[in-house]
CSV table of C-alpha atoms in Angstrom, one decimal:
chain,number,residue,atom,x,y,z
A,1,UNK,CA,-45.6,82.4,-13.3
A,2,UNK,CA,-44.1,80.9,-16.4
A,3,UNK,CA,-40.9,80.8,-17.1
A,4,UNK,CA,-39.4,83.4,-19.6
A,5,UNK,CA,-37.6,80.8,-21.5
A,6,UNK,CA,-40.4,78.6,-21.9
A,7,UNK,CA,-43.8,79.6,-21.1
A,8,UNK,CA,-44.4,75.5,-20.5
A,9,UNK,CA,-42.2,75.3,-17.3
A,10,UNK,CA,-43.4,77.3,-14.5
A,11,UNK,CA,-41.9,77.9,-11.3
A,12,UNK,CA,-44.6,76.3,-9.4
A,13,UNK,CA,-43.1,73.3,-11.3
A,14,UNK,CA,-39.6,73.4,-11.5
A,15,UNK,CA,-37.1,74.6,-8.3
A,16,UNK,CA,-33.9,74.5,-10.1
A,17,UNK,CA,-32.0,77.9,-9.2
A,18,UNK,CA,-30.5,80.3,-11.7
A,19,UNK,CA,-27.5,79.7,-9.1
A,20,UNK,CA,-27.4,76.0,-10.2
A,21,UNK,CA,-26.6,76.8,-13.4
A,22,UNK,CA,-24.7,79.5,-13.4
A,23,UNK,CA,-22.0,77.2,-11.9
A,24,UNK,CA,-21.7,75.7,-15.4
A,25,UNK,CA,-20.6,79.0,-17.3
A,26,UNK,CA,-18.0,76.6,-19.9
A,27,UNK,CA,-21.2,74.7,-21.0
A,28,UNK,CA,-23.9,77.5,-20.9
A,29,UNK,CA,-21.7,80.0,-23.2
A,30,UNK,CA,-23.0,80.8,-26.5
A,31,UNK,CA,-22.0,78.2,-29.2
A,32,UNK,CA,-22.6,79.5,-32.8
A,33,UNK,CA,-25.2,77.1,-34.6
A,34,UNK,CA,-22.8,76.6,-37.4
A,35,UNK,CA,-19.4,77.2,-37.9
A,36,UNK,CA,-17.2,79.4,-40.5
A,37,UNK,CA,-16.3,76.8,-43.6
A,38,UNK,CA,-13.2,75.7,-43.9
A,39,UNK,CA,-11.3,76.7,-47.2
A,40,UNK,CA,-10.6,73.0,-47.7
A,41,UNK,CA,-12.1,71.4,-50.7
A,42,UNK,CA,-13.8,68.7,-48.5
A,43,UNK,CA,-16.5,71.2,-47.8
A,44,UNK,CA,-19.2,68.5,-47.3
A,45,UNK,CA,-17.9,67.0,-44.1
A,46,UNK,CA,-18.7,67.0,-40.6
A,47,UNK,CA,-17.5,65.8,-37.4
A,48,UNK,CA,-18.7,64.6,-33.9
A,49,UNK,CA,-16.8,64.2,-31.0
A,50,UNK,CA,-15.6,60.3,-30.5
A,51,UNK,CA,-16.5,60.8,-26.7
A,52,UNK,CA,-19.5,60.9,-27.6
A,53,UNK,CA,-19.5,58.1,-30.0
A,54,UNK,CA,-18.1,55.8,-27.5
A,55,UNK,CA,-21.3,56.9,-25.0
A,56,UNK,CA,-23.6,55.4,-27.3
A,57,UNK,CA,-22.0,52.1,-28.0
A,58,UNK,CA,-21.8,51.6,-23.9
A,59,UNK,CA,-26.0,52.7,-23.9
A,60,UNK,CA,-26.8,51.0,-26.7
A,61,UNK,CA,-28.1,48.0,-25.0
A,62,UNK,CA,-30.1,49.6,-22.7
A,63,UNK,CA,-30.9,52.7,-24.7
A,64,UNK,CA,-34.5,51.4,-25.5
A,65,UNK,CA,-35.1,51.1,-21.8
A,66,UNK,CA,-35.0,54.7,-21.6
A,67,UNK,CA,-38.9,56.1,-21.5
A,68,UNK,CA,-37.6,59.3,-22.3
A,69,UNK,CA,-36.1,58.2,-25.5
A,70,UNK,CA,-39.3,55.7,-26.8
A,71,UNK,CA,-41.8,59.1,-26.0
A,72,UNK,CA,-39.6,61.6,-28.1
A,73,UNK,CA,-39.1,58.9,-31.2
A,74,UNK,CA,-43.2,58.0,-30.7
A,75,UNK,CA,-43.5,61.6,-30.8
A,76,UNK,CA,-40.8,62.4,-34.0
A,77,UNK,CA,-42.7,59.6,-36.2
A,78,UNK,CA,-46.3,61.0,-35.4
A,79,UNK,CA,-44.7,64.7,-36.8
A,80,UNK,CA,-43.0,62.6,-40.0
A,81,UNK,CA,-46.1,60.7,-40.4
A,82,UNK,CA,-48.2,62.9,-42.5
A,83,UNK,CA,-44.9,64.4,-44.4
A,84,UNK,CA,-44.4,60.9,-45.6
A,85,UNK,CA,-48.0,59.8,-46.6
A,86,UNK,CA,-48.2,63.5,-48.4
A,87,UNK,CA,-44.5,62.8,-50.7
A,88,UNK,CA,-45.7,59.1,-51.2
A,89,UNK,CA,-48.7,60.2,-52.7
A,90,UNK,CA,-47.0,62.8,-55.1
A,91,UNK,CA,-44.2,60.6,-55.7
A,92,UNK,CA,-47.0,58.2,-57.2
A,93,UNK,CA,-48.9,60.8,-58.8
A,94,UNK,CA,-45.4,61.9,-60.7
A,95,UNK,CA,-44.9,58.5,-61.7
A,96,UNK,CA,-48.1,56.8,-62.3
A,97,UNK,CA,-46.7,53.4,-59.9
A,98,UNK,CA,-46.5,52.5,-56.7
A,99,UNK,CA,-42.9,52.9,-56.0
A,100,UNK,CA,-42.7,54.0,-52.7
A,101,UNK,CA,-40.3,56.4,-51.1
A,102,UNK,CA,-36.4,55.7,-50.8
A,103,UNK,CA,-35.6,57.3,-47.3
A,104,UNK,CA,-32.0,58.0,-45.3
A,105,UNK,CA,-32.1,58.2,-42.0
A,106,UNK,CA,-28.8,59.9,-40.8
A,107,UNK,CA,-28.2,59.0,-36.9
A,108,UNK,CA,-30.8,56.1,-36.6
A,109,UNK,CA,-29.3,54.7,-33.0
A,110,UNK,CA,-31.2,51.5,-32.5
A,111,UNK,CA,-33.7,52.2,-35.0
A,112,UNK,CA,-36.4,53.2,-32.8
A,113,UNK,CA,-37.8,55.5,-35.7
A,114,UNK,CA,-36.8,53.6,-38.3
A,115,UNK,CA,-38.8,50.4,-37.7
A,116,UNK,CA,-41.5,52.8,-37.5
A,117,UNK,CA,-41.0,54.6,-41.0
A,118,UNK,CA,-39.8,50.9,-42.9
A,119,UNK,CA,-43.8,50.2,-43.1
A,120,UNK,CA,-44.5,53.3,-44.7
A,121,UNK,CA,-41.6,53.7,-47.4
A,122,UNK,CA,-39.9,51.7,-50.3
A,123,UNK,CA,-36.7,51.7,-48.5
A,124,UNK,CA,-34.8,52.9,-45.6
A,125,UNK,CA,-30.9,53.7,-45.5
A,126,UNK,CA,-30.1,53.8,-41.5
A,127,UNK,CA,-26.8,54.8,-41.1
A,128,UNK,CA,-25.0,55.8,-37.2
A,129,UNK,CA,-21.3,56.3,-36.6
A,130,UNK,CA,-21.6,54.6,-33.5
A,131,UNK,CA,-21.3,50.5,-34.2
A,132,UNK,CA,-23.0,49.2,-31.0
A,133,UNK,CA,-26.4,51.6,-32.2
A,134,UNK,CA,-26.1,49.4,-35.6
A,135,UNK,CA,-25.5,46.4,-34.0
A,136,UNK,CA,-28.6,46.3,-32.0
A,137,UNK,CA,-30.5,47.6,-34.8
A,138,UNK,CA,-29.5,44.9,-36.9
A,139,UNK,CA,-30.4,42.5,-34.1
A,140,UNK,CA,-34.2,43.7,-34.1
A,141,UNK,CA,-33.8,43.3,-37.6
A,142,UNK,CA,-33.1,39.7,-38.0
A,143,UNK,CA,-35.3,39.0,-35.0
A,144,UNK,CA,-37.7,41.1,-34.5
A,145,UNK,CA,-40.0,40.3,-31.1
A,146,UNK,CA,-43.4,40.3,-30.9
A,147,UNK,CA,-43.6,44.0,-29.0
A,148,UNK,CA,-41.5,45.8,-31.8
A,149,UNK,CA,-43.7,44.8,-34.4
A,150,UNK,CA,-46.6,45.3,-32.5
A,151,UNK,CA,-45.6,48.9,-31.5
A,152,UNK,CA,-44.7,49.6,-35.2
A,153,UNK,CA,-48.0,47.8,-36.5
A,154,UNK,CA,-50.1,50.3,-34.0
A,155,UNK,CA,-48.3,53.4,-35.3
A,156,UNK,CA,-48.1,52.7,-38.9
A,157,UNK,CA,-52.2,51.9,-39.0
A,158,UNK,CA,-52.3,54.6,-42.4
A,159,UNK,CA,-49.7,52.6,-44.3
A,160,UNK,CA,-50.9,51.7,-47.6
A,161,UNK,CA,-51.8,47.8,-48.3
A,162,UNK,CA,-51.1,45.0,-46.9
A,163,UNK,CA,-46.9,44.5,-46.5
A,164,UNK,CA,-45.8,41.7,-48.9
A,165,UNK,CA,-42.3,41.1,-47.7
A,166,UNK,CA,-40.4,40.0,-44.8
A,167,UNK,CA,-40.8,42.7,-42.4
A,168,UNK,CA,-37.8,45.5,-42.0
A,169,UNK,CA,-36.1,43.9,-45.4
A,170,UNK,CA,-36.5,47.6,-46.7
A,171,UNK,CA,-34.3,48.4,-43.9
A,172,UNK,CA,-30.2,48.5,-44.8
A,173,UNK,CA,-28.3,49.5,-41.4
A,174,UNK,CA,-24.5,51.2,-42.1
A,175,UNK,CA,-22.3,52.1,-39.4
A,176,UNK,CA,-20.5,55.2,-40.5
A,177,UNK,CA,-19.5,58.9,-40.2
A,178,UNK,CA,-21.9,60.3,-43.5
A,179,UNK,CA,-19.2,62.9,-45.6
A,180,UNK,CA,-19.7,63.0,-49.1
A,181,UNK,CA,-23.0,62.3,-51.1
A,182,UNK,CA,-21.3,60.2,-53.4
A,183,UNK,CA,-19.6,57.8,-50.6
A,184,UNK,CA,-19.6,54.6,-52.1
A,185,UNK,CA,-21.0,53.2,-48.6
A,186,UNK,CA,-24.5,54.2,-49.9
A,187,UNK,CA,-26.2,52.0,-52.1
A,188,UNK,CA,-25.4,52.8,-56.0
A,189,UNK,CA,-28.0,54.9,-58.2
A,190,UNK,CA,-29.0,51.8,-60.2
A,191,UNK,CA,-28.4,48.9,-57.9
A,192,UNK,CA,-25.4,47.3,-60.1
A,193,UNK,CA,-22.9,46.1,-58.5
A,194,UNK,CA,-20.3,48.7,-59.4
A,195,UNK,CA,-18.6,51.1,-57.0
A,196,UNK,CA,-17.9,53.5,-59.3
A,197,UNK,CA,-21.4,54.6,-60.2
A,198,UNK,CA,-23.6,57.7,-59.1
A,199,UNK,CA,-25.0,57.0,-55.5
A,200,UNK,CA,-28.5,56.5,-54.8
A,201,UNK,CA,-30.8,60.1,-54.4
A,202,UNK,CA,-33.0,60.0,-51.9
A,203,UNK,CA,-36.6,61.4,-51.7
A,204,UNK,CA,-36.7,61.6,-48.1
A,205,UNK,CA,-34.1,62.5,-45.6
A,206,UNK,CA,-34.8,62.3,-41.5
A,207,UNK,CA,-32.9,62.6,-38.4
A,208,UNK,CA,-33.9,63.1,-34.6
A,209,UNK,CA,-31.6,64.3,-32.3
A,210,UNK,CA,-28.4,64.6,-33.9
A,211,UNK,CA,-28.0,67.9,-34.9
A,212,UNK,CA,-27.6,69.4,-31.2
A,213,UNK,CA,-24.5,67.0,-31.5
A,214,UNK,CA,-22.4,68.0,-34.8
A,215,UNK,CA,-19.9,70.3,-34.7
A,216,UNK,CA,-20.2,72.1,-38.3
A,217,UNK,CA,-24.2,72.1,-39.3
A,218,UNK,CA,-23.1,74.2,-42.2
A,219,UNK,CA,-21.6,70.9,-44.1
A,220,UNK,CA,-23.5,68.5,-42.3
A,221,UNK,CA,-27.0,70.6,-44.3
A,222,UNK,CA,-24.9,70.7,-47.3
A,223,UNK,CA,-24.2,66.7,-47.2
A,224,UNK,CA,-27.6,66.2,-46.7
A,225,UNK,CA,-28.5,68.5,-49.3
A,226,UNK,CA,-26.3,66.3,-51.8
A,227,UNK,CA,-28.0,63.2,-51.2
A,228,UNK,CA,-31.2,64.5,-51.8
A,229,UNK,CA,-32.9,63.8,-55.4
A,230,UNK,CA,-34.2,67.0,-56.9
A,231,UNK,CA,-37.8,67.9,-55.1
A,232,UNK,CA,-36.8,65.3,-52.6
A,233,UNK,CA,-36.7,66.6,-48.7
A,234,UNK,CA,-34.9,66.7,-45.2
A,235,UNK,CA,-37.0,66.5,-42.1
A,236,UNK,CA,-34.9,67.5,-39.1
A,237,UNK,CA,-36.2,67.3,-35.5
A,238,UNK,CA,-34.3,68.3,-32.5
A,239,UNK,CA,-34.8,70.2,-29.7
A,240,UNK,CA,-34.8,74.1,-29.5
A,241,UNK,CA,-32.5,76.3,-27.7
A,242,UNK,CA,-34.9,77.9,-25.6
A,243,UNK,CA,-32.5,80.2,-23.7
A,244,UNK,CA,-30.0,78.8,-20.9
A,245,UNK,CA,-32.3,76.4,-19.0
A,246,UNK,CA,-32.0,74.7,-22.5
A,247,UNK,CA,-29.0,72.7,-20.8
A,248,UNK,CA,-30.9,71.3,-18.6
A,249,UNK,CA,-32.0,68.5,-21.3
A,250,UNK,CA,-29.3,66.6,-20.9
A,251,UNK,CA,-28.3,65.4,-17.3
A,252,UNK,CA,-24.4,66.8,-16.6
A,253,UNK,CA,-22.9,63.5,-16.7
A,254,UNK,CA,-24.1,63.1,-20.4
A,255,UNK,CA,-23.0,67.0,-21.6
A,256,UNK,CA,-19.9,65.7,-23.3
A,257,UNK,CA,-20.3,65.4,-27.2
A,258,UNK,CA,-23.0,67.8,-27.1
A,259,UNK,CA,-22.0,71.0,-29.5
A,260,UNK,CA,-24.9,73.0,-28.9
A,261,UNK,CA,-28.0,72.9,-26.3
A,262,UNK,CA,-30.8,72.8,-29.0
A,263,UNK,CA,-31.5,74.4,-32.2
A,264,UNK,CA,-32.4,78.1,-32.6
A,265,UNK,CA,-35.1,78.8,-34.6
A,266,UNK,CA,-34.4,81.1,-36.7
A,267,UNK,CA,-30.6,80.7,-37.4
A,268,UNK,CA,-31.6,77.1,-38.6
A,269,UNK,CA,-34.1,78.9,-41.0
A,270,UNK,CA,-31.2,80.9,-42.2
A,271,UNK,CA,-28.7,78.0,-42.5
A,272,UNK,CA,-31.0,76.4,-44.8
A,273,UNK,CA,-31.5,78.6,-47.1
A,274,UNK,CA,-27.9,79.5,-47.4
A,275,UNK,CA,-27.0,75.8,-48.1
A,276,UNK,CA,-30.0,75.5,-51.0
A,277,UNK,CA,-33.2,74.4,-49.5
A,278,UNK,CA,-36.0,76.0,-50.4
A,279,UNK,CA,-39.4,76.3,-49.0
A,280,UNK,CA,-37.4,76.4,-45.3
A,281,UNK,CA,-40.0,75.8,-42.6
A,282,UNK,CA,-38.7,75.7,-39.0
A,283,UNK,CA,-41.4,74.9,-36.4
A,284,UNK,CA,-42.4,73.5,-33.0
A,285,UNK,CA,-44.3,71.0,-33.4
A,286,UNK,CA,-44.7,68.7,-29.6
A,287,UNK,CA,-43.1,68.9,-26.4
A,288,UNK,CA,-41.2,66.4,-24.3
A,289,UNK,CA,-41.5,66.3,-20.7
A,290,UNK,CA,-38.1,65.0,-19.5
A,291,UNK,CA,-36.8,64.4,-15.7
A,292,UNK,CA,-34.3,67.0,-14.6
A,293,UNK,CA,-33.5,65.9,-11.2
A,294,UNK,CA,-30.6,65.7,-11.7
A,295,UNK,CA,-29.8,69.1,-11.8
A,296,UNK,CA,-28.5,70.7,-8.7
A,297,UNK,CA,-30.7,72.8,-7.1
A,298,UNK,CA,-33.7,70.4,-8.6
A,299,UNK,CA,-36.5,68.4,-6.6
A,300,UNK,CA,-36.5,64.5,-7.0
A,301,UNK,CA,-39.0,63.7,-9.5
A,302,UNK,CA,-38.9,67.3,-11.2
A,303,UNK,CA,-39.5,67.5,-14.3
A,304,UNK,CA,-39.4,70.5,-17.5
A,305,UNK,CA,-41.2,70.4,-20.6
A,306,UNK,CA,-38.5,71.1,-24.2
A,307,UNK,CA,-39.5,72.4,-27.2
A,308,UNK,CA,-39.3,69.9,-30.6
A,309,UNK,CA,-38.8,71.9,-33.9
A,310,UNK,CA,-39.4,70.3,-36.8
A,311,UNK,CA,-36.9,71.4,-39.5
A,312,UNK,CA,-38.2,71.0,-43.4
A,313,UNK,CA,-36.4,72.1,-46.3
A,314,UNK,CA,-36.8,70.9,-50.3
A,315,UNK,CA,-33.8,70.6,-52.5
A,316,UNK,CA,-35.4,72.3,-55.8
A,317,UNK,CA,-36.3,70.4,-58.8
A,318,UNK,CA,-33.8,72.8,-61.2
């Protein structure tokens, strides 16, 4: 019988008891997907919990070592994929060259996505709050191994010609907490060398698996929607809120900095559109089959299969 919340996990696969989880009633209450604005002017600001910053930075060395984490970025870039060759090719058609796409990537952690995009695009702005994520995406950078740029070499088969420069040079990695659209951390509009000038606009903005972790989605949408250049585009993926066996994504001991266990459909939809996106699209587009053993109530080796939604918005032209 399939299970009610998802219709991929069914009991013949998964023991963990109802009981098991009810036991958690703090974590499995309902946490609103965004939260009321605050009437401060700094409307364009979010938060995460530093708890949970300080979880990555002790991971971040062995965070690639994680199979788990290498399936669901594989997975994330082979959904982005076609979204970026489609926007490269308008991009070019709008301005008769070759310019390429200027992405952000907001939450990169090591990178693992963002050495796969860098082939594909002009430019890629990584930026991560937490420093030891940065750090170890900056030492891939400046020596990347034979197996990194292999892997990224296999996956980025479609990119277009031949890459002329050093590669991940389009890559600029930025530890910091994204605000404002205009924070001068981001490179300027024009590349001079003055702080006071516009920031860069980007054409593409991605994340992947951050937004289950900020507090007030409502100004972090709204931040990205700022950065955006007009007819540019966010593509979000996370994974859905399912119903309460949802949790069970995370193991318990890593539940701490988590705001919300996964994204609900159809709020997200409405968020969107409430911020300024238009042409909102909120879909599932692949499934990650994560261990939850460790889960009470669970069988060693269990596993559950989650939901990914893929969130796409465009940030109109006028």
């Amino acid at each position: 019988m399939a299970c009610p919340y998802n219709p991929a996990h069914t009991q013949g696969t998964n023991t963990c008891t109802d009981a098991a989880v009810s036991r958690l009633p703090n974590l499995l209450a309902p946490r609103a997907l965004y939260r009321v604005r605050s009437t401060s002017t700094t409307i364009h600001r979010y938060k995460t919990m530093s708890a949970g910053n300080e979880r990555f930075n002790d991971e971040a060395a062995d965070w690639d070592k994680n199979p788990s984490v290498q399936e669901s970025s594989r997975l994330a870039f082979n959904a982005l994929s076609p979204l970026i060759t489609s926007l490269s090719a308008q991009k070019q058609i709008a301005t008769g060259t070759k310019t390429g796409l200027h992405v952000l990537e907001v939450g990169c952690g090591t990178g693992l996505l963002t050495l796969r995009v860098a082939p594909l695009v002009a430019s890629i702005v990584a930026i991560d709050p937490a420093q030891g994520m940065i750090e170890t995406l900056k030492a891939k950078i400046e020596t990347p191994s034979s197996s990194s740029t292999s892997t990224c070499e296999s996956d980025n088969r479609e990119a277009d010609g031949p890459r002329t420069q050093k590669p991940n040079s389009n890559i600029l990695p930025i530890c910091h907490l994204l605000n404002d659209p205009e924070d001068p951390i981001l490179p300027p509009e024009d590349e001079a060398p003055n702080s006071t000038v516009r920031r860069r606009k980007f054409d593409l903005i991605i994340s992947h698996l951050v937004m289950h972790h900020v507090p007030d989605l409502r100004s972090f949408l709204s931040t990205l929607h700022g950065c955006l250049a007009p007819g540019g585009k966010v593509a979000l993926t996370d994974f859905e809120d399912f119903g309460p066996e949802a949790i069970k994504f995370h193991p318990p001991s890593k539940l701490e900095g988590v705001e919300r266990h996964g994204i609900q459909r159809e709020s997200m939809e409405g968020l969107m559109g409430e911020v300024g996106f238009d042409d909102v699209r909120v879909q599932v587009r692949w499934s990650l089959r994560k261990s939850v053993e460790k889960w009470e109530g669970c069988r060693p080796g269990e596993t559950m299969d989650f939901p990914f939604l893929l969130c796409e918005g465009l940030r109109p032209v006028a």
